[in-house]
Amino acid sequence: MNYRANGTPNIGRLADNGNETILPGIRHVVPYSDSIIVIIYTSFCNSENFLMRIPAICAFLLLLSPQLFAQTVITGRVTDAETGESLPAANIQIMDTYRGTITNMEGFFELPVETLPVTLIIRYIGYATRNIQVEQASQPVDVLMQPVTIDMDEVVVTGKDPALSIMEKVIVRKQLWRKDLATYTAEAYTRQRLENNDGIVSITESVSRVHWDRDRGTREVLMSRRQTNNLAESRNFAGAGYLPNLYDDDIEIAGYRLVGVTHPDALKFYDFKLEGLRNIDDQVIYDIRVIPKRRLQPVFEGMVSVLAGEYALLEVDLKPGPAVMFPPPVKQVDLHYRQQFSNFGGDAWLPVDMRIEGLIDIGFVGLQIPTIIFAQISGLTDYRINIELPDSLYRVQRLLIVDTLSTRSGKTLEELGQPLPLTMAEKTAYDEVDSTKTLEDAFRPTGFLAGMVTTGDEEPRQRSGLARFGSGFEPVLWYNRVDALHIGGGYESPYWKRMRARVSLGYSTGSEEWGYGAELNYRSSSRGLFGTGRTGFETGYRNNTAAIGETGNYPMAVTGILPLFGARDYYDYFRNEQVWFGMEQRVRSLRSTVRLRVNHEVHSGLEQTTSYSIPGGKKQPENPVIEEATLRSAEIRLSIGDTPVPFGVVGQNNLQLSVEHSDPALFGGDFDFTRYSMTAAIRIPTFYKRRLFPNALDMQLMAGTYSGELPAQRFGTVDGSLGLFRPFGTLRSLTNRPVMAPQYAFLFWEHNFRTIPFEALGMYGVARRGLGLVVHGASGRTWQNGQSGLLRYAGSDGYHHEVGLSLIGIFGILRFDTALRLDEPGFTAGLGITRFF
């Protein structure tokens, strides 16, 4: 029952707005994605200002349930009078109140009351309602429910299924009473149970008070929690405030925005079929099957039960339809939602409970996580309608708030609320679950790749590779026509928290020269030197082989192996002795980073030393030898938006601007130029926006220009494909060569249809494997302006246009790309990394 300001559900991440006290003794719990991360913001009030907070405490206590002080608990069981079978989720209400409970899976219930006698109303669809007066609570109440049947023949079925007109009336009635519902609060009890194939792994419970405001959304105040002894309280995420209300127009489940069965346009998305009739309180109940009409839109399927006369939902039994799918490595997700509603004698129909059962299966070749089985039940009672809620609950954007006044009082769940009785299996789990068996143990991956996965209770392994802020030794190895075999390594210090030092050393067998360098990086705390975000400084020295036009797509460590196997060397090379100093400032509020850097470089030419390859017989082109010169420059870079992710594996919205200036009058050196470059990326959702991952158009613009005399070492580079590898942002129809020019502009685009084409063709087996289709293309041109120099790939002015089709999601991580050149003959095919998001 988590609503946004417009009354629709809201599940997911909530913003961090700082350390603001809402009420004394309250701390906040933040839901994150479909799990919940706990963050404590405030502590219990101190003695200095406790007296000043008494009015706030009193105001808060008025919101708490009177059941805090209840001492009498009625217990009992509800069963079928004829068969003796238990009736789970039977609705039990105290007459003339908004208070009640439901039975557990074995038919048992517990209901705290303030005074006796009371009259209990027990309802179960298909059974005669029972009114039972309870005088004393010393003995359990045995409730026998008499089934009542009604013949389908009593409904006259014409050409149009009567379920359509019934649901039309339900939708109209809902709009009438919903407009008069401004606020409510309710007491909630929630239990979550997690299992694997061996049995129950953990149980978490909570008692809370849910507050809902049509304009300001939901807040849930947690008053008490309990969990099995293998979990810390901080990992108890049981709560009712973020659960869906299946009476809503739009329901968010696992990132999908599903069309509710009572949405104003529900008849456009669903077919409804009358399946049968039942009886409750001498009133007819229509059992209606919900059938998706639009199989490509996220909708539900299942059953709803409608009370005749009132035309209100009494009960729903729904599961997400076939359009709700999850990409690999998720192999299966099975979710089932059951919910009951009551008007408690009033006009508004409010949730009585929420029961969720689910199963998640995750894995791929070489790695399998044990099946995750979960169940949740929440009961809501003691509603108070259209009351004024205190502004203090809404001072910060937090959904879950811990009331430390209650949690520190030592009161149990039973004393604070009305938990549903545990089943026998759950009681056994509380007694027998090993306190040392963590969730990581219960769901530890298996398979030959499992050793590469670390879980939360393990120490992270020593990192080795190309990560900038890793630690320890990383090997460096490449092969090209200038260096021949280059072998070496780098070592990064793991000893300092904010400062990292790195040294590197390598030897090239072809040029018979050493390459070496050292770097020092410092990063401040999150607020930085100027209070806007993290500040960083860097300085370093490097003397080694450099690639002309090296890009982030293809570093030398990647391109420098293919020539050994007969491929054309991708880059041209020169020797670069470089010293630099830089500073960066993060501006959190603008999601931007500004980087300043001063360079001193001495460039010299390198000659080709080898054309050797394992297959043999293919001579590499000569390496252009540049003249020795000194380049001194200052550069400023501005990055706004998402942090760039290589290879186009995720959608991006960002802008990167760079200006580099070299002036002999200011800096000395041999070059006089100003270079401007820009890269911009944008993602536009297009179709099926209710899905977790809607269809989307991704575009990337790369452009650069200059003034003065730009050296070849500073030409702009637009990558082609590297062997069979051709990621987004490269010219896929160019094989083993980039485009280099002092002035250029290229637009890359691709539209990701995801699994929709296969679903539309009814190929659901293919769609469930995560296979999808992408249409892509690129267009652009270069301007050489007489600046081509000696570079192999800096040809004459020209255009480049291409289109292609890709199959994504192969084995969950790969894509197969084809590209057709439009401005001249050419067709290529290759592989890339799939778009995951």
GROMACS .gro file of C-alpha atoms in nm, residues 140-564:
model
  425
  140PRO     CA    1  -1.006  -2.112   2.223
  141VAL     CA    2  -1.308  -2.031   2.006
  142ASP     CA    3  -1.395  -2.316   1.768
  143VAL     CA    4  -1.567  -2.161   1.463
  144LEU     CA    5  -1.746  -2.402   1.230
  145MET     CA    6  -1.840  -2.245   0.895
  146GLN     CA    7  -2.132  -2.385   0.698
  147PRO     CA    8  -2.078  -2.389   0.319
  148VAL     CA    9  -2.346  -2.220   0.105
  149THR     CA   10  -2.380  -2.297  -0.264
  150ILE     CA   11  -2.561  -2.116  -0.542
  151ASP     CA   12  -2.641  -2.243  -0.888
  152MET     CA   13  -2.491  -2.084  -1.196
  153ASP     CA   14  -2.834  -2.110  -1.360
  154GLU     CA   15  -2.951  -1.813  -1.156
  155VAL     CA   16  -2.739  -1.586  -1.380
  156VAL     CA   17  -2.876  -1.521  -1.727
  157VAL     CA   18  -2.584  -1.528  -1.970
  158THR     CA   19  -2.647  -1.348  -2.299
  159GLY     CA   20  -2.409  -1.292  -2.590
  160LYS     CA   21  -2.200  -1.049  -2.386
  161ASP     CA   22  -2.038  -1.205  -2.082
  162PRO     CA   23  -2.199  -1.048  -1.773
  163ALA     CA   24  -1.852  -1.016  -1.615
  164LEU     CA   25  -1.781  -0.719  -1.844
  165SER     CA   26  -2.074  -0.513  -1.716
  166ILE     CA   27  -1.998  -0.623  -1.357
  167MET     CA   28  -1.641  -0.496  -1.381
  168GLU     CA   29  -1.758  -0.173  -1.545
  169LYS     CA   30  -1.970  -0.108  -1.237
  170VAL     CA   31  -1.681  -0.197  -1.005
  171ILE     CA   32  -1.463   0.063  -1.179
  172VAL     CA   33  -1.732   0.334  -1.156
  173ARG     CA   34  -1.806   0.263  -0.789
  174LYS     CA   35  -1.437   0.273  -0.702
  175GLN     CA   36  -1.397   0.620  -0.851
  176LEU     CA   37  -1.685   0.744  -0.635
  177TRP     CA   38  -1.553   0.631  -0.297
  178ARG     CA   39  -1.184   0.685  -0.378
  179LYS     CA   40  -1.234   1.059  -0.429
  180ASP     CA   41  -1.362   1.089  -0.072
  181LEU     CA   42  -1.066   0.902   0.078
  182ALA     CA   43  -0.798   1.155   0.181
  183THR     CA   44  -0.600   0.979   0.456
  184TYR     CA   45  -0.598   0.672   0.673
  185THR     CA   46  -0.384   0.491   0.926
  186ALA     CA   47  -0.387   0.120   1.003
  187GLU     CA   48  -0.210  -0.123   1.230
  188ALA     CA   49  -0.011  -0.384   1.039
  189TYR     CA   50   0.153  -0.715   1.116
  190THR     CA   51   0.392  -0.862   0.859
  191ARG     CA   52   0.573  -1.193   0.837
  192GLN     CA   53   0.828  -1.288   0.572
  193ARG     CA   54   0.954  -1.641   0.527
  194LEU     CA   55   1.254  -1.739   0.315
  195GLU     CA   56   1.323  -2.097   0.209
  196ASN     CA   57   1.553  -2.302  -0.010
  197ASN     CA   58   1.502  -2.659  -0.126
  198ASP     CA   59   1.600  -2.788   0.220
  199GLY     CA   60   1.340  -2.589   0.414
  200ILE     CA   61   1.295  -2.261   0.599
  201VAL     CA   62   1.607  -2.044   0.601
  202SER     CA   63   1.480  -1.740   0.791
  203ILE     CA   64   1.167  -1.572   0.931
  204THR     CA   65   1.121  -1.201   0.994
  205GLU     CA   66   0.821  -1.031   1.158
  206SER     CA   67   0.715  -0.678   1.240
  207VAL     CA   68   0.432  -0.478   1.395
  208SER     CA   69   0.387  -0.130   1.254
  209ARG     CA   70   0.149   0.156   1.192
  210VAL     CA   71   0.088   0.254   0.829
  211HIS     CA   72  -0.002   0.615   0.749
  212TRP     CA   73  -0.131   0.709   0.404
  213ASP     CA   74  -0.197   1.053   0.262
  214ARG     CA   75  -0.339   1.092  -0.089
  215ASP     CA   76  -0.108   1.384  -0.166
  216ARG     CA   77   0.202   1.299   0.039
  217GLY     CA   78   0.221   0.922   0.011
  218THR     CA   79   0.291   0.651   0.269
  219ARG     CA   80   0.489   0.632   0.591
  220GLU     CA   81   0.525   0.321   0.802
  221VAL     CA   82   0.629   0.343   1.168
  222LEU     CA   83   0.786   0.016   1.287
  223MET     CA   84   0.714  -0.057   1.654
  224SER     CA   85   0.856  -0.405   1.704
  225ARG     CA   86   1.046  -0.670   1.514
  226ARG     CA   87   1.138  -1.032   1.558
  227GLN     CA   88   1.349  -1.268   1.348
  228THR     CA   89   1.515  -1.608   1.359
  229ASN     CA   90   1.844  -1.609   1.545
  230ASN     CA   91   2.056  -1.634   1.229
  231LEU     CA   92   1.960  -1.277   1.135
  232ALA     CA   93   2.050  -0.948   1.293
  233GLU     CA   94   1.765  -0.705   1.351
  234SER     CA   95   1.922  -0.475   1.091
  235ARG     CA   96   1.846  -0.739   0.827
  236ASN     CA   97   1.479  -0.763   0.920
  237PHE     CA   98   1.296  -0.588   0.636
  238ALA     CA   99   0.942  -0.704   0.716
  239GLY     CA  100   0.693  -0.426   0.654
  240ALA     CA  101   0.355  -0.356   0.495
  241GLY     CA  102   0.395   0.003   0.376
  242TYR     CA  103   0.568  -0.087   0.049
  243LEU     CA  104   0.327  -0.367  -0.050
  244PRO     CA  105   0.094  -0.321  -0.348
  245ASN     CA  106  -0.275  -0.244  -0.309
  246LEU     CA  107  -0.437  -0.451  -0.585
  247TYR     CA  108  -0.735  -0.214  -0.589
  248ASP     CA  109  -0.510   0.059  -0.735
  249ASP     CA  110  -0.512   0.175  -1.097
  250ASP     CA  111  -0.142   0.099  -1.147
  251ILE     CA  112   0.056  -0.154  -0.944
  252GLU     CA  113   0.435  -0.163  -0.942
  253ILE     CA  114   0.583  -0.509  -0.900
  254ALA     CA  115   0.954  -0.582  -0.944
  255GLY     CA  116   1.002  -0.275  -1.162
  256TYR     CA  117   0.701  -0.340  -1.385
  257ARG     CA  118   0.402  -0.106  -1.377
  258LEU     CA  119   0.105  -0.339  -1.418
  259VAL     CA  120  -0.242  -0.225  -1.519
  260GLY     CA  121  -0.477  -0.288  -1.226
  261VAL     CA  122  -0.799  -0.481  -1.279
  262THR     CA  123  -0.996  -0.171  -1.168
  263HIS     CA  124  -0.800   0.078  -1.382
  264PRO     CA  125  -1.034   0.317  -1.569
  265ASP     CA  126  -0.916   0.157  -1.895
  266ALA     CA  127  -0.910  -0.199  -1.761
  267LEU     CA  128  -1.150  -0.326  -2.028
  268LYS     CA  129  -0.894  -0.232  -2.294
  269PHE     CA  130  -0.635  -0.453  -2.129
  270TYR     CA  131  -0.844  -0.742  -1.996
  271ASP     CA  132  -1.116  -0.986  -2.088
  272PHE     CA  133  -1.339  -1.084  -1.795
  273LYS     CA  134  -1.532  -1.410  -1.780
  274LEU     CA  135  -1.790  -1.508  -1.520
  275GLU     CA  136  -1.678  -1.843  -1.377
  276GLY     CA  137  -1.926  -1.898  -1.096
  277LEU     CA  138  -2.130  -1.767  -0.806
  278ARG     CA  139  -2.088  -1.796  -0.432
  279ASN     CA  140  -2.273  -1.656  -0.134
  280ILE     CA  141  -2.190  -1.451   0.171
  281ASP     CA  142  -2.444  -1.291   0.406
  282ASP     CA  143  -2.724  -1.378   0.160
  283GLN     CA  144  -2.547  -1.172  -0.104
  284VAL     CA  145  -2.417  -1.307  -0.431
  285ILE     CA  146  -2.043  -1.312  -0.499
  286TYR     CA  147  -1.935  -1.313  -0.863
  287ASP     CA  148  -1.620  -1.514  -0.932
  288ILE     CA  149  -1.464  -1.362  -1.242
  289ARG     CA  150  -1.166  -1.486  -1.438
  290VAL     CA  151  -0.914  -1.220  -1.542
  291ILE     CA  152  -0.768  -1.284  -1.889
  292PRO     CA  153  -0.500  -1.062  -2.045
  293LYS     CA  154  -0.619  -0.901  -2.366
  294ARG     CA  155  -0.285  -0.738  -2.451
  295ARG     CA  156  -0.020  -1.000  -2.406
  296LEU     CA  157   0.266  -0.758  -2.469
  297GLN     CA  158   0.163  -0.522  -2.188
  298PRO     CA  159   0.233  -0.601  -1.820
  299VAL     CA  160  -0.102  -0.710  -1.680
  300PHE     CA  161  -0.238  -0.969  -1.436
  301GLU     CA  162  -0.415  -1.299  -1.482
  302GLY     CA  163  -0.618  -1.494  -1.229
  303MET     CA  164  -0.948  -1.449  -1.041
  304VAL     CA  165  -1.136  -1.170  -0.868
  305SER     CA  166  -1.444  -1.197  -0.647
  306VAL     CA  167  -1.701  -0.915  -0.663
  307LEU     CA  168  -1.976  -0.844  -0.412
  308ALA     CA  169  -2.309  -0.799  -0.593
  309GLY     CA  170  -2.505  -0.487  -0.511
  310GLU     CA  171  -2.196  -0.307  -0.377
  311TYR     CA  172  -1.995  -0.392  -0.688
  312ALA     CA  173  -1.677  -0.399  -0.485
  313LEU     CA  174  -1.379  -0.633  -0.487
  314LEU     CA  175  -1.389  -0.873  -0.194
  315GLU     CA  176  -1.093  -1.086  -0.290
  316VAL     CA  177  -0.833  -1.111  -0.565
  317ASP     CA  178  -0.608  -1.402  -0.659
  318LEU     CA  179  -0.368  -1.276  -0.925
  319LYS     CA  180  -0.028  -1.336  -1.075
  320PRO     CA  181   0.167  -1.128  -1.328
  321GLY     CA  182   0.088  -1.214  -1.691
  322PRO     CA  183   0.328  -1.353  -1.952
  323ALA     CA  184   0.469  -1.009  -2.041
  324VAL     CA  185   0.636  -0.988  -1.699
  325MET     CA  186   0.966  -1.156  -1.777
  326PHE     CA  187   1.318  -1.113  -1.647
  327PRO     CA  188   1.640  -1.135  -1.849
  328PRO     CA  189   1.915  -1.389  -1.783
  329PRO     CA  190   2.067  -1.494  -1.551
  330VAL     CA  191   1.715  -1.508  -1.402
  331LYS     CA  192   1.571  -1.836  -1.528
  332GLN     CA  193   1.232  -1.830  -1.357
  333VAL     CA  194   1.024  -1.592  -1.148
  334ASP     CA  195   0.686  -1.712  -1.022
  335LEU     CA  196   0.486  -1.459  -0.817
  336HIS     CA  197   0.138  -1.504  -0.670
  337TYR     CA  198  -0.063  -1.230  -0.495
  338ARG     CA  199  -0.377  -1.276  -0.288
  339GLN     CA  200  -0.558  -0.992  -0.115
  340GLN     CA  201  -0.892  -0.934   0.059
  341PHE     CA  202  -1.086  -0.609   0.106
  342SER     CA  203  -1.351  -0.483   0.348
  343ASN     CA  204  -1.541  -0.159   0.396
  344PHE     CA  205  -1.579  -0.229   0.769
  345GLY     CA  206  -1.933  -0.095   0.743
  346GLY     CA  207  -1.821   0.229   0.575
  347ASP     CA  208  -1.785   0.343   0.215
  348ALA     CA  209  -1.413   0.288   0.139
  349TRP     CA  210  -1.293  -0.062   0.053
  350LEU     CA  211  -0.958  -0.113   0.221
  351PRO     CA  212  -0.704  -0.398   0.221
  352VAL     CA  213  -0.746  -0.654   0.495
  353ASP     CA  214  -0.432  -0.847   0.410
  354MET     CA  215  -0.169  -0.925   0.150
  355ARG     CA  216  -0.040  -1.276   0.086
  356ILE     CA  217   0.253  -1.325  -0.149
  357GLU     CA  218   0.417  -1.647  -0.258
  358GLY     CA  219   0.714  -1.654  -0.491
  359LEU     CA  220   0.994  -1.856  -0.641
  360ILE     CA  221   1.311  -1.729  -0.808
  361ASP     CA  222   1.557  -1.945  -0.999
  362ILE     CA  223   1.888  -1.782  -1.100
  363GLY     CA  224   2.176  -1.938  -1.289
  364PHE     CA  225   2.359  -2.000  -1.615
  365VAL     CA  226   2.613  -2.245  -1.748
  366GLY     CA  227   2.873  -2.297  -1.476
  367LEU     CA  228   2.688  -2.123  -1.195
  368GLN     CA  229   2.361  -2.198  -1.018
  369ILE     CA  230   2.210  -2.031  -0.711
  370PRO     CA  231   1.979  -2.250  -0.500
  371THR     CA  232   1.612  -2.186  -0.568
  372ILE     CA  233   1.482  -1.894  -0.359
  373ILE     CA  234   1.134  -1.957  -0.219
  374PHE     CA  235   0.964  -1.682  -0.026
  375ALA     CA  236   0.627  -1.607   0.131
  376GLN     CA  237   0.488  -1.298   0.296
  377ILE     CA  238   0.167  -1.232   0.479
  378SER     CA  239   0.050  -0.897   0.611
  379GLY     CA  240  -0.265  -0.826   0.808
  380LEU     CA  241  -0.409  -0.473   0.840
  381THR     CA  242  -0.661  -0.364   1.097
  382ASP     CA  243  -0.778  -0.078   1.321
  383TYR     CA  244  -0.825   0.164   1.031
  384ARG     CA  245  -0.885   0.532   1.100
  385ILE     CA  246  -1.022   0.716   0.801
  386ASN     CA  247  -0.974   1.079   0.693
  387ILE     CA  248  -0.786   1.193   1.001
  388GLU     CA  249  -0.519   1.464   1.006
  389LEU     CA  250  -0.167   1.324   0.988
  390PRO     CA  251   0.122   1.517   1.148
  391ASP     CA  252   0.357   1.702   0.914
  392SER     CA  253   0.650   1.561   1.110
  393LEU     CA  254   0.606   1.224   0.938
  394TYR     CA  255   0.673   1.382   0.599
  395ARG     CA  256   0.970   1.607   0.670
  396VAL     CA  257   1.205   1.371   0.490
  397GLN     CA  258   1.140   1.123   0.212
  398ARG     CA  259   1.149   0.804   0.412
  399LEU     CA  260   0.901   0.521   0.377
  400LEU     CA  261   0.995   0.314   0.683
  401ILE     CA  262   1.061   0.474   1.021
  402VAL     CA  263   1.171   0.289   1.333
  403ASP     CA  264   0.998   0.401   1.653
  404THR     CA  265   1.271   0.351   1.911
  405LEU     CA  266   1.030   0.443   2.193
  406SER     CA  267   0.852   0.115   2.127
  407THR     CA  268   1.146  -0.098   2.016
  408ARG     CA  269   1.346  -0.008   2.328
  409SER     CA  270   1.054  -0.073   2.561
  410GLY     CA  271   1.116  -0.446   2.536
  411LYS     CA  272   0.753  -0.519   2.447
  412THR     CA  273   0.694  -0.826   2.235
  413LEU     CA  274   0.506  -0.841   1.908
  414GLU     CA  275   0.208  -0.985   2.092
  415GLU     CA  276   0.203  -0.693   2.337
  416LEU     CA  277   0.232  -0.431   2.064
  417GLY     CA  278   0.004  -0.574   1.798
  418GLN     CA  279  -0.178  -0.884   1.687
  419PRO     CA  280   0.054  -1.121   1.502
  420LEU     CA  281  -0.089  -1.415   1.315
  421PRO     CA  282  -0.014  -1.745   1.486
  422LEU     CA  283   0.294  -1.925   1.357
  423THR     CA  284   0.244  -2.250   1.170
  424MET     CA  285   0.404  -2.562   1.313
  425ALA     CA  286   0.683  -2.543   1.054
  426GLU     CA  287   0.752  -2.181   1.149
  427LYS     CA  288   0.758  -2.260   1.521
  428THR     CA  289   1.008  -2.537   1.450
  429ALA     CA  290   1.224  -2.298   1.247
  430TYR     CA  291   1.242  -2.048   1.534
  431ASP     CA  292   1.364  -2.331   1.758
  432GLU     CA  293   1.598  -2.509   1.518
  433VAL     CA  294   1.747  -2.266   1.265
  434ASP     CA  295   2.123  -2.261   1.326
  435SER     CA  296   2.235  -1.915   1.431
  436THR     CA  297   2.560  -1.961   1.236
  437LYS     CA  298   2.384  -2.052   0.908
  438THR     CA  299   2.367  -1.722   0.724
  439LEU     CA  300   2.166  -1.643   0.415
  440GLU     CA  301   2.493  -1.650   0.221
  441ASP     CA  302   2.539  -2.011   0.332
  442ALA     CA  303   2.182  -2.103   0.241
  443PHE     CA  304   2.208  -1.959  -0.111
  444ARG     CA  305   2.574  -2.023  -0.190
  445PRO     CA  306   2.625  -2.073  -0.567
  446THR     CA  307   2.737  -2.405  -0.710
  447GLY     CA  308   2.910  -2.491  -1.038
  448PHE     CA  309   3.257  -2.453  -1.183
  449LEU     CA  310   3.225  -2.071  -1.185
  450ALA     CA  311   3.110  -2.053  -0.823
  451GLY     CA  312   3.464  -1.995  -0.701
  452MET     CA  313   3.466  -1.659  -0.880
  453VAL     CA  314   3.173  -1.533  -0.671
  454THR     CA  315   3.231  -1.393  -0.322
  455THR     CA  316   2.945  -1.366  -0.075
  456GLY     CA  317   2.891  -1.111   0.194
  457ASP     CA  318   3.063  -1.309   0.470
  458GLU     CA  319   3.386  -1.361   0.276
  459GLU     CA  320   3.691  -1.139   0.256
  460PRO     CA  321   3.727  -0.988  -0.090
  461ARG     CA  322   4.001  -1.147  -0.296
  462GLN     CA  323   4.317  -0.967  -0.395
  463ARG     CA  324   4.230  -0.783  -0.714
  464SER     CA  325   4.454  -0.811  -1.017
  465GLY     CA  326   4.379  -0.639  -1.345
  466LEU     CA  327   4.325  -0.301  -1.499
  467ALA     CA  328   4.101  -0.143  -1.236
  468ARG     CA  329   4.236   0.202  -1.155
  469PHE     CA  330   4.168   0.178  -0.785
  470GLY     CA  331   4.240  -0.188  -0.737
  471SER     CA  332   4.533  -0.292  -0.524
  472GLY     CA  333   4.833  -0.520  -0.558
  473PHE     CA  334   5.013  -0.646  -0.870
  474GLU     CA  335   4.863  -0.639  -1.221
  475PRO     CA  336   5.037  -0.795  -1.520
  476VAL     CA  337   5.071  -0.600  -1.846
  477LEU     CA  338   5.121  -0.783  -2.176
  478TRP     CA  339   5.082  -0.686  -2.541
  479TYR     CA  340   5.224  -0.753  -2.888
  480ASN     CA  341   5.249  -0.511  -3.180
  481ARG     CA  342   5.471  -0.435  -3.482
  482VAL     CA  343   5.679  -0.175  -3.293
  483ASP     CA  344   5.738  -0.329  -2.950
  484ALA     CA  345   5.706  -0.692  -3.059
  485LEU     CA  346   5.642  -0.858  -2.722
  486HIS     CA  347   5.601  -0.617  -2.433
  487ILE     CA  348   5.591  -0.776  -2.090
  488GLY     CA  349   5.572  -0.604  -1.756
  489GLY     CA  350   5.344  -0.514  -1.474
  490GLY     CA  351   5.221  -0.255  -1.233
  491TYR     CA  352   5.185  -0.242  -0.859
  492GLU     CA  353   4.928  -0.030  -0.678
  493SER     CA  354   4.959   0.039  -0.307
  494PRO     CA  355   4.671  -0.102  -0.097
  495TYR     CA  356   4.781   0.074   0.222
  496TRP     CA  357   4.615   0.418   0.213
  497LYS     CA  358   4.244   0.490   0.234
  498ARG     CA  359   4.227   0.806   0.021
  499MET     CA  360   4.562   0.799  -0.156
  500ARG     CA  361   4.680   0.547  -0.411
  501ALA     CA  362   5.033   0.512  -0.548
  502ARG     CA  363   5.109   0.307  -0.856
  503VAL     CA  364   5.435   0.214  -1.028
  504SER     CA  365   5.482   0.026  -1.355
  505LEU     CA  366   5.772  -0.131  -1.543
  506GLY     CA  367   5.794  -0.320  -1.870
  507TYR     CA  368   6.033  -0.428  -2.145
  508SER     CA  369   5.974  -0.436  -2.522
  509THR     CA  370   6.169  -0.707  -2.702
  510GLY     CA  371   6.142  -0.542  -3.044
  511SER     CA  372   6.255  -0.188  -2.966
  512GLU     CA  373   6.471  -0.317  -2.680
  513GLU     CA  374   6.353  -0.031  -2.462
  514TRP     CA  375   6.213  -0.015  -2.112
  515GLY     CA  376   5.885   0.151  -2.028
  516TYR     CA  377   5.819   0.280  -1.680
  517GLY     CA  378   5.608   0.521  -1.481
  518ALA     CA  379   5.465   0.627  -1.146
  519GLU     CA  380   5.134   0.785  -1.043
  520LEU     CA  381   4.993   0.933  -0.725
  521ASN     CA  382   4.618   0.986  -0.673
  522TYR     CA  383   4.435   1.145  -0.382
  523ARG     CA  384   4.059   1.156  -0.327
  524SER     CA  385   3.897   1.354  -0.049
  525SER     CA  386   3.594   1.261   0.161
  526SER     CA  387   3.250   1.266   0.000
  527ARG     CA  388   3.197   1.638   0.075
  528GLY     CA  389   3.529   1.740  -0.076
  529LEU     CA  390   3.730   2.056  -0.022
  530PHE     CA  391   3.450   2.286  -0.135
  531GLY     CA  392   3.154   2.108   0.023
  532THR     CA  393   2.994   2.017  -0.313
  533GLY     CA  394   3.133   1.668  -0.363
  534ARG     CA  395   3.450   1.462  -0.378
  535THR     CA  396   3.775   1.639  -0.473
  536GLY     CA  397   4.065   1.459  -0.635
  537PHE     CA  398   4.428   1.531  -0.727
  538GLU     CA  399   4.665   1.333  -0.945
  539THR     CA  400   5.021   1.360  -1.068
  540GLY     CA  401   5.249   1.123  -1.252
  541TYR     CA  402   5.536   1.044  -1.485
  542ARG     CA  403   5.533   0.795  -1.774
  543ASN     CA  404   5.785   0.703  -2.044
  544ASN     CA  405   5.668   0.430  -2.277
  545THR     CA  406   5.508   0.341  -2.609
  546ALA     CA  407   5.180   0.523  -2.678
  547ALA     CA  408   4.912   0.457  -2.939
  548ILE     CA  409   4.802   0.741  -3.166
  549GLY     CA  410   4.430   0.793  -3.108
  550GLU     CA  411   4.396   0.529  -2.834
  551THR     CA  412   4.035   0.513  -2.709
  552GLY     CA  413   3.853   0.373  -2.410
  553ASN     CA  414   3.693   0.105  -2.628
  554TYR     CA  415   4.022  -0.055  -2.731
  555PRO     CA  416   4.320   0.003  -2.498
  556MET     CA  417   4.658  -0.127  -2.613
  557ALA     CA  418   4.632  -0.424  -2.381
  558VAL     CA  419   4.330  -0.537  -2.588
  559THR     CA  420   4.445  -0.452  -2.941
  560GLY     CA  421   4.799  -0.569  -2.875
  561ILE     CA  422   4.734  -0.940  -2.905
  562LEU     CA  423   4.556  -0.968  -3.241
  563PRO     CA  424   4.866  -0.898  -3.457
  564LEU     CA  425   5.027  -1.208  -3.310
   0.00000   0.00000   0.00000
